[in-house]
């Protein structure tokens, strides 16, 4: 139906549909399960689209977007700023694990902490660890990390490795991770009016950071309009022999992501070509 009313599906993201309005501006429609966002400069085009959608589907027009998928959207129109946050979601998660009053910490994980499979119980869960909701806790953190919390990506990746057999040190580590968003849940990702710099990425690696496999970790973050739009922290599939090799693998992954993001930005008519892509490495 969306395509029948003049929209084209994006090759970079199949949830994104675009259409050129009568005045030459663009209308964007994004669908995720039963949620939908509309954006465009031509108010009449948006109003007509909403009318057609309501004739075809049972739906509600909630007006300007304020919440979607546990994410809060707020704006400062005078300064042309847009803010994304998960304050309410993180608050509910902290209550679920009974850490709503926990003292906040300034780092997602303790400095120099190295969790290992050697900390896993060898003969079943340790005593009181049998009732610990480790997997749901990791899942809750993972959703926050994916949506608006890039700064806990590495920490979530580390604690995620021990869901199959959790030791007490792993649970203590995940409680430390929770204490970090407890202090930053009111922080936002800010998108400002400065879009001229295009897509800019930063990449790094943690050489042989996994004490069990000796594999390194790829880390990258991309920004657009001064706000973070894509990030990743994941163990590399290969075992590298030097910091230089680990940096190369991380930069290679970041370059692939940059090309995809550049094409998506082009779909949004925000960049003219892939020449606007920049990736910085500390190597």
XYZ file of C-alpha atoms in Angstrom, residues 95-211:
117
model
C 13.189 -0.662 39.358
C 12.943 -4.161 37.879
C 16.385 -5.067 39.231
C 15.799 -3.118 42.461
C 18.559 -0.608 41.756
C 16.506 2.573 41.417
C 18.258 4.033 44.459
C 21.723 2.728 43.618
C 24.643 5.115 43.836
C 25.788 6.112 40.356
C 29.270 5.463 39.019
C 31.344 7.385 36.491
C 32.421 4.356 34.423
C 30.326 1.538 32.871
C 32.843 -1.054 34.144
C 35.578 -0.876 36.792
C 38.911 0.153 35.328
C 41.162 -2.819 34.426
C 38.393 -5.357 35.146
C 38.977 -8.583 33.201
C 36.108 -11.062 33.456
C 36.861 -14.654 32.508
C 35.230 -18.031 32.043
C 37.438 -19.143 34.925
C 34.988 -17.213 37.124
C 32.111 -19.445 35.943
C 30.923 -22.161 38.363
C 32.188 -25.632 37.449
C 29.388 -27.624 39.108
C 26.227 -25.648 38.422
C 25.186 -22.194 39.620
C 26.677 -20.973 42.870
C 24.143 -20.947 45.708
C 22.254 -17.661 45.546
C 23.218 -17.226 41.847
C 20.476 -19.688 40.839
C 17.783 -17.016 41.193
C 19.757 -14.122 39.694
C 17.970 -12.679 36.599
C 21.217 -12.320 34.667
C 19.897 -12.863 31.127
C 16.903 -10.461 31.492
C 19.231 -7.871 33.011
C 21.640 -8.132 30.079
C 18.726 -7.930 27.636
C 17.406 -4.772 29.291
C 20.826 -3.154 29.126
C 21.262 -4.274 25.527
C 18.097 -2.486 24.373
C 19.204 0.734 26.052
C 22.643 0.348 24.467
C 21.228 -0.197 20.976
C 18.893 2.810 21.074
C 20.481 5.734 22.952
C 23.364 4.539 25.163
C 26.501 4.045 23.030
C 28.722 4.600 26.073
C 27.733 1.228 27.612
C 28.333 -0.765 24.400
C 31.651 -2.244 25.504
C 30.406 -3.064 29.001
C 27.280 -4.814 27.700
C 29.394 -6.784 25.226
C 31.604 -8.019 28.061
C 28.859 -9.136 30.462
C 26.922 -10.687 27.566
C 29.587 -13.405 27.240
C 28.633 -15.141 30.494
C 24.866 -15.600 30.287
C 25.183 -19.387 29.899
C 27.009 -19.862 33.219
C 27.075 -16.890 35.530
C 29.464 -16.470 38.419
C 29.269 -14.035 41.311
C 31.931 -11.776 39.810
C 29.872 -11.510 36.606
C 26.770 -10.476 38.544
C 28.754 -7.895 40.493
C 30.009 -6.525 37.178
C 26.517 -6.201 35.723
C 25.351 -4.385 38.861
C 28.198 -1.950 38.285
C 27.007 -1.479 34.674
C 23.505 -0.632 35.950
C 24.905 2.019 38.264
C 26.267 3.936 35.273
C 22.933 4.629 33.458
C 21.454 5.323 36.895
C 23.518 8.506 36.781
C 23.132 9.242 33.054
C 19.511 8.273 32.353
C 18.550 11.946 31.975
C 21.230 12.528 29.334
C 20.197 12.914 25.695
C 21.679 12.367 22.279
C 21.598 15.848 20.757
C 21.228 16.523 17.032
C 21.934 20.122 16.081
C 21.576 22.116 12.870
C 25.188 21.591 11.778
C 24.866 18.935 9.085
C 27.615 20.161 6.761
C 30.291 17.827 8.105
C 28.474 14.741 6.829
C 28.959 11.333 8.422
C 32.015 11.202 10.703
C 33.270 8.032 12.385
C 35.779 7.132 15.088
C 37.293 3.665 15.459
C 39.500 1.934 18.008
C 40.327 -1.567 19.226
C 41.062 -3.256 22.525
C 43.967 -5.566 21.682
C 43.567 -9.093 23.111
C 41.027 -7.768 25.603
C 39.324 -11.144 26.043
C 41.492 -13.124 28.472
